[in-house]
Short mmCIF file of C-alpha atoms in Angstrom, two decimals:
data_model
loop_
_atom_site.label_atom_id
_atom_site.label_comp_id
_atom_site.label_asym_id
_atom_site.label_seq_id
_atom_site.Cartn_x
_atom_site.Cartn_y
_atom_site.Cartn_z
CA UNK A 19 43.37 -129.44 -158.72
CA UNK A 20 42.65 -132.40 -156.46
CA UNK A 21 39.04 -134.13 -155.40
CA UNK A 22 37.27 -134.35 -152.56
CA UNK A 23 35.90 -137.70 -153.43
CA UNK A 24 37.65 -140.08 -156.01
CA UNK A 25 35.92 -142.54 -157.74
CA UNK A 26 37.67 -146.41 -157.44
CA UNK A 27 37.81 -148.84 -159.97
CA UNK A 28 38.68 -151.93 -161.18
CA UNK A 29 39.32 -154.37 -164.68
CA UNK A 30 36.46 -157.38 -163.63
CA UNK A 31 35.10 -160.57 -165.42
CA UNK A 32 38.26 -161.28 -167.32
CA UNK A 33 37.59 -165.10 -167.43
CA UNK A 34 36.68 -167.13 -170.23
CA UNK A 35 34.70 -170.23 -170.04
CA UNK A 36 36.25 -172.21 -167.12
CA UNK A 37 39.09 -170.13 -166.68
CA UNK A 38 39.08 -167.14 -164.27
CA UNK A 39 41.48 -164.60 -163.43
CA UNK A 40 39.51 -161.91 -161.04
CA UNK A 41 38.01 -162.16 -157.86
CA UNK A 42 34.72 -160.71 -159.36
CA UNK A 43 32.40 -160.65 -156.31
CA UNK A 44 35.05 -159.69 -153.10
CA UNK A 45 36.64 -156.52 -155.76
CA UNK A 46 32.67 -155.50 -156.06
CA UNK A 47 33.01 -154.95 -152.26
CA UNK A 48 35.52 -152.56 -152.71
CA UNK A 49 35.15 -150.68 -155.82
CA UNK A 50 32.51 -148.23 -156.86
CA UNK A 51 32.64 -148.31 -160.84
CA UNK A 52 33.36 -152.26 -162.42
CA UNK A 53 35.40 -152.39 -166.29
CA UNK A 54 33.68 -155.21 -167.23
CA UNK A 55 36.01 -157.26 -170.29
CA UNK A 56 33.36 -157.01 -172.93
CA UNK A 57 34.55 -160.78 -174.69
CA UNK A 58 37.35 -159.49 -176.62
CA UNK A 59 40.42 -159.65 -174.69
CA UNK A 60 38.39 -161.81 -172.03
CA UNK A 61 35.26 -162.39 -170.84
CA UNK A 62 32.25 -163.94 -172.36
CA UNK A 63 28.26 -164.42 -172.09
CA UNK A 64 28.20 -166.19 -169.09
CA UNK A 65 30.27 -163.77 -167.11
CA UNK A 66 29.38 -160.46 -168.29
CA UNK A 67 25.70 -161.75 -167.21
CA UNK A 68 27.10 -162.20 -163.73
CA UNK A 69 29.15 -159.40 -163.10
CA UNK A 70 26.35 -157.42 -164.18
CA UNK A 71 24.10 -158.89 -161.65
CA UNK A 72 26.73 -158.32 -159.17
CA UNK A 73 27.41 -155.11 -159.86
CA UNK A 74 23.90 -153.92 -160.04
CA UNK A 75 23.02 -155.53 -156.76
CA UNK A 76 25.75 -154.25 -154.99
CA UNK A 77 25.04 -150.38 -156.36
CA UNK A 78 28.71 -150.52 -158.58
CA UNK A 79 28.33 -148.40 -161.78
CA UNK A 80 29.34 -151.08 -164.79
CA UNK A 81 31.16 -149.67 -167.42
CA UNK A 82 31.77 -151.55 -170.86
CA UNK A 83 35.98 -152.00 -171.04
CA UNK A 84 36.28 -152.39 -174.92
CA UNK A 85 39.35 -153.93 -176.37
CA UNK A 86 41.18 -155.10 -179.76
CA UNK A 87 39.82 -158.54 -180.66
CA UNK A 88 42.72 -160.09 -179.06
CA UNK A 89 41.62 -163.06 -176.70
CA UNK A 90 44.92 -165.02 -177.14
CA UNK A 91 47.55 -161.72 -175.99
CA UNK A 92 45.24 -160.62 -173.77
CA UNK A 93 44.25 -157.37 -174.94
CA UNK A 94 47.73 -156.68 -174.59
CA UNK A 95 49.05 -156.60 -178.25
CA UNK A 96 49.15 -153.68 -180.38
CA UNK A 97 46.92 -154.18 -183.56
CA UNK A 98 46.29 -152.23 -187.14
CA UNK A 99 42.63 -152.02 -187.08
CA UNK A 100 40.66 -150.30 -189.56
CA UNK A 101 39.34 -147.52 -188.73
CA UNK A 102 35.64 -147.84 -189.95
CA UNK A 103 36.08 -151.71 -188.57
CA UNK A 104 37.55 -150.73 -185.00
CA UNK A 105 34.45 -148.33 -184.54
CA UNK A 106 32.20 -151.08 -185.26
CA UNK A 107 33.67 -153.51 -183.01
CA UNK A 108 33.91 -150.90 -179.90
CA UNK A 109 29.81 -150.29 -180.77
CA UNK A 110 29.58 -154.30 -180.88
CA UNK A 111 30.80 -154.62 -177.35
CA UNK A 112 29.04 -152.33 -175.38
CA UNK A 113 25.72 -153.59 -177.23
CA UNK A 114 26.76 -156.81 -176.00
CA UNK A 115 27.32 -155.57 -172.39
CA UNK A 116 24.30 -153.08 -172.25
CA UNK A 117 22.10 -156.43 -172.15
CA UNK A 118 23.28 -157.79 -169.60
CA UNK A 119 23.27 -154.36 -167.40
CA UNK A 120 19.80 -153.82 -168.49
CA UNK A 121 18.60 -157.13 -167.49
CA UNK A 122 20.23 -156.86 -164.60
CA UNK A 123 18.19 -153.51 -163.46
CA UNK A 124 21.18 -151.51 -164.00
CA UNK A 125 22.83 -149.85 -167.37
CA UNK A 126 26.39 -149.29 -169.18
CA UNK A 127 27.68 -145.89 -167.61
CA UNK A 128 30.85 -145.27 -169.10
CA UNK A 129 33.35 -147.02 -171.87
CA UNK A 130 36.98 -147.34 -170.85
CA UNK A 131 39.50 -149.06 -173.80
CA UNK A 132 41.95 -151.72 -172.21
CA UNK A 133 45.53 -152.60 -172.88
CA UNK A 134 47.02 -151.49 -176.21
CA UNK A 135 44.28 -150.31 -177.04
CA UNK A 136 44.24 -148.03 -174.02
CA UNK A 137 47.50 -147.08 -174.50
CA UNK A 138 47.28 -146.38 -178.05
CA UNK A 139 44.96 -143.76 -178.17
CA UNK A 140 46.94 -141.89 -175.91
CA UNK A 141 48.90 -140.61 -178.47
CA UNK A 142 46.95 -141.61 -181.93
CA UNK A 143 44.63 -139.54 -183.11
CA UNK A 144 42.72 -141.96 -186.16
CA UNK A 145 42.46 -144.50 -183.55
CA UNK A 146 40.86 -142.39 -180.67
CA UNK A 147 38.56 -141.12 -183.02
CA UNK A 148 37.62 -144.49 -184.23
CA UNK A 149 37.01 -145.39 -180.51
CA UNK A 150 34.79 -142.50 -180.32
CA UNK A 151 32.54 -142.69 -183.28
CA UNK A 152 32.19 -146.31 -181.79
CA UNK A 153 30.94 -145.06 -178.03
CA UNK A 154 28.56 -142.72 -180.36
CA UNK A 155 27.28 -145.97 -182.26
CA UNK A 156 27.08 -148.55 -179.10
CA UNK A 157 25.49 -145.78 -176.74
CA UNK A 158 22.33 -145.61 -179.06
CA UNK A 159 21.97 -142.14 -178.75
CA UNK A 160 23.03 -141.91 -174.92
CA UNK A 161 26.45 -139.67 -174.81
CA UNK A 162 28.59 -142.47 -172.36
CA UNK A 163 31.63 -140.63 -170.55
CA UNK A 164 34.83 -141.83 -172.01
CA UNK A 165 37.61 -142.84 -169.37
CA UNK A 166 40.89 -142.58 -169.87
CA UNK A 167 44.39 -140.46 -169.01
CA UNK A 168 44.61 -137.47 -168.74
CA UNK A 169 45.91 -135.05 -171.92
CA UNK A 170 45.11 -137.88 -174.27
CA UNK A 171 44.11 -137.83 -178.03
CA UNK A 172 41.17 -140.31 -176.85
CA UNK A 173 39.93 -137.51 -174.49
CA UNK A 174 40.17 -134.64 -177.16
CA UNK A 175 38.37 -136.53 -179.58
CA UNK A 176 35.33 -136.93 -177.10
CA UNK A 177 34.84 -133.46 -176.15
CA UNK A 178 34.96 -132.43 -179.86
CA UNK A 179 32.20 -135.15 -180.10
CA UNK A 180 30.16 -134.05 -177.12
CA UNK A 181 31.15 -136.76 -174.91
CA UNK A 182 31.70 -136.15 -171.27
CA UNK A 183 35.08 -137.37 -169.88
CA UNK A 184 36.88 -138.51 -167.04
CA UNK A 185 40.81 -138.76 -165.68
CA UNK A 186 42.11 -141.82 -164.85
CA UNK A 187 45.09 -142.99 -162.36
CA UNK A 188 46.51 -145.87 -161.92
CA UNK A 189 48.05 -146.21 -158.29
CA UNK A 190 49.54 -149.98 -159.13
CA UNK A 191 51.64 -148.92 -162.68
CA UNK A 192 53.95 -146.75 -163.12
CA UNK A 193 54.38 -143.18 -164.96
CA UNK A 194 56.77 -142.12 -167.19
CA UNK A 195 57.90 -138.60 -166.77
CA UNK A 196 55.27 -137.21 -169.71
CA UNK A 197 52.59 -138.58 -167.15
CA UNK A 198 52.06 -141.86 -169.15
CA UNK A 199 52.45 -145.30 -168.07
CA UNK A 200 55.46 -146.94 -168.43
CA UNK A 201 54.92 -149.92 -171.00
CA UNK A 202 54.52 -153.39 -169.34
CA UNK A 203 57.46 -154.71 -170.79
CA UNK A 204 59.73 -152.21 -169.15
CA UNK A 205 61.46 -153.49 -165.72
CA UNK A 206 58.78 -151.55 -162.69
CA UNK A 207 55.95 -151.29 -164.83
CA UNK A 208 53.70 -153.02 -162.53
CA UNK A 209 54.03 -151.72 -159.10
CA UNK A 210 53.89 -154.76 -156.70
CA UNK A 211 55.07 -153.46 -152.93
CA UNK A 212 51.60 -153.02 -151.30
CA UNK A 213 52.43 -149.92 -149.13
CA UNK A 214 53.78 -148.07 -152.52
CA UNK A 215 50.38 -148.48 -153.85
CA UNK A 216 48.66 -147.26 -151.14
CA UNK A 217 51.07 -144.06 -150.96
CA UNK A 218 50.91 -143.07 -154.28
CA UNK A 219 47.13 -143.73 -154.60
CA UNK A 220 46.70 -141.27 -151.48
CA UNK A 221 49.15 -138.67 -152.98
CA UNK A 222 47.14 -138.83 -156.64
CA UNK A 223 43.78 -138.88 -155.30
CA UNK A 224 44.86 -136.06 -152.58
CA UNK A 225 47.51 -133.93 -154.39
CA UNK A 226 47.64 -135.03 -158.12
CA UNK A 227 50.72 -135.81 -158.13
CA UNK A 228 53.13 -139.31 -158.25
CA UNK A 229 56.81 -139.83 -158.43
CA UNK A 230 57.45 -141.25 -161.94
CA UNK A 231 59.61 -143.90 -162.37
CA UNK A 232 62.85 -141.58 -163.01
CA UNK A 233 62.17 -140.08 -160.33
CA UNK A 234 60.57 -136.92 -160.92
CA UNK A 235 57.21 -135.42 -159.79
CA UNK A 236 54.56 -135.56 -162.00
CA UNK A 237 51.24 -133.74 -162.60
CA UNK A 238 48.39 -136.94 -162.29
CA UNK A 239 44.80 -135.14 -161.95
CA UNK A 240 41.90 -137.19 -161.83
CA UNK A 241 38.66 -138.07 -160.99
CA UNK A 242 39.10 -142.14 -161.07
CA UNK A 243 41.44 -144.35 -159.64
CA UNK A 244 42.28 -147.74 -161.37
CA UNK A 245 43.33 -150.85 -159.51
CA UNK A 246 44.49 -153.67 -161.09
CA UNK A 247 41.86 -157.28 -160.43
CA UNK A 248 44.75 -159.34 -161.68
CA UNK A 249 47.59 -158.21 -159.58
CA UNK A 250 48.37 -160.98 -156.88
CA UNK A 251 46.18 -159.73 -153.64
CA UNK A 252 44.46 -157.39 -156.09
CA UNK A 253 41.62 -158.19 -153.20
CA UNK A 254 43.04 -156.99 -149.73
CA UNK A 255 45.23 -154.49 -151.41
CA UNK A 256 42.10 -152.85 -153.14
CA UNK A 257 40.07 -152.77 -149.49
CA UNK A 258 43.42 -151.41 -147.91
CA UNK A 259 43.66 -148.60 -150.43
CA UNK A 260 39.97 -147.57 -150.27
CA UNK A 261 40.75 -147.71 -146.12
CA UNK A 262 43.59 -145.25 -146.62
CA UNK A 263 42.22 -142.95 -148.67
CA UNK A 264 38.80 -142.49 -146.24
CA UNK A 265 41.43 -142.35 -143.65
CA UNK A 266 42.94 -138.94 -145.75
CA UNK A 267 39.39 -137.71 -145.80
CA UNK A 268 38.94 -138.29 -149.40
CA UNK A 269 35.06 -139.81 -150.39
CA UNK A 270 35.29 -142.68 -152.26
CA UNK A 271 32.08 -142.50 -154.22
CA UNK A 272 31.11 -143.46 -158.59
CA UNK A 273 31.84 -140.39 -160.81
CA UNK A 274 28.48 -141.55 -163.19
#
């Protein structure tokens, strides 16, 4: 299957304090749907309140991306969290976010998990569900689409629960021959040549497929397309991507 339109997002307010890592308000140019760090891997008060407002203005869906409490790695560090205690915390941060969106005319559309967490409940089970009894909690009776990859435990858990979701590729990392992403500590994890990006966000969004990083063709369906805000020129390559892929007559347009 491949899309006529593709939704395009991207990880945004993942400062802290006086430290900032994203270009918040050129990326909300670009993208249609806005992972907003939700103060556990990054991102606090201040921030959230902003992107928000940015977002909302600018017509970007804002989507609460929940984390392990792990300021210090990042988000980036795989953590033994209760599950009872990691439900809590995922309801905790999009009650934080939801504020903000509502104050800012707007609301929290969908929950996407970040980093390990991300990558963890790809494959375990007691952890997605946790995750999803915590988008049941923190949506306050609203059923929030889950995003995520394709085929994973996260996904299975929120259609059993009634929750709608949606595929997610990544056209800057790259995929293991399964059709996961190759971890970040692996040499070509991150894919950094500019033109490469563009190609293999064109061939996903168009096709659903990408060349994984042995080589071999792989099956990538979806319905949104992640771009990194901290890659260096995250900016210009995000506006050349959308550019390319309106150029292959595919819509870029928010799935919520």
């Amino acid at each position: 299957m491949t899309w006529a339109s593709i939704d395009l997002n991207a990880d945004l307010g993942e400062g802290f304090g006086r430290w900032t890592l994203t270009d918040d308000g050129a990326l909300l140019s670009v993208v249609t749907s806005a992972n907003v760090a939700c103060g556990f891997h990054a991102g606090d008060a201040v921030t959230m309140r902003r992107v928000c407002e940015l977002a909302a203005a600018r017509g970007v869906r804002i989507g609460a991306q929940v984390s392990y409490r792990d300021l210090a790695g990042f988000g980036r560090r795989s953590m033994d969290v209760p599950a009872e205690e990691l439900a809590a915390e995922i309801a905790y941060q999009i009650g934080a976010l939801a504020v903000f969106a509502r104050a800012a005319g707007s609301r929290v559309s969908y929950v996407k998990p970040h980093g390990a967490l991300y990558n963890r409940v790809v494959r375990d089970e007691e952890q997605a569900r946790a995750v999803v009894d915590g988008v049941l909690l923190g949506g306050g009776g609203e059923r929030l689409p889950v995003l995520g990859l394709p085929g994973s435990k996260l996904h299975e858990a929120a259609e059993k629960a009634g929750l709608p979701v949606v595929t997610e590729s990544f056209g800057d990392r790259a995929y293991t021959a399964d059709g996961t992403l190759l971890p970040r500590g692996r040499e070509g994890a991150v894919v950094t040549d500019p033109a490469e990006v563009v190609e293999r966000s064109v061939s996903m969004a168009r096709f659903g497929v990408v060349t994984s990083h042995c080589g071999r063709s792989v099956a990538v369906r979806a319905r949104s397309l992640c771009l990194h805000g901290d890659t260096p020129g995250a900016v210009e390559l995000a506006r050349r991507v959308r550019a390319e892929l309106e150029a292959a007559g595919v819509r870029v347009e928010a799935f919520a």
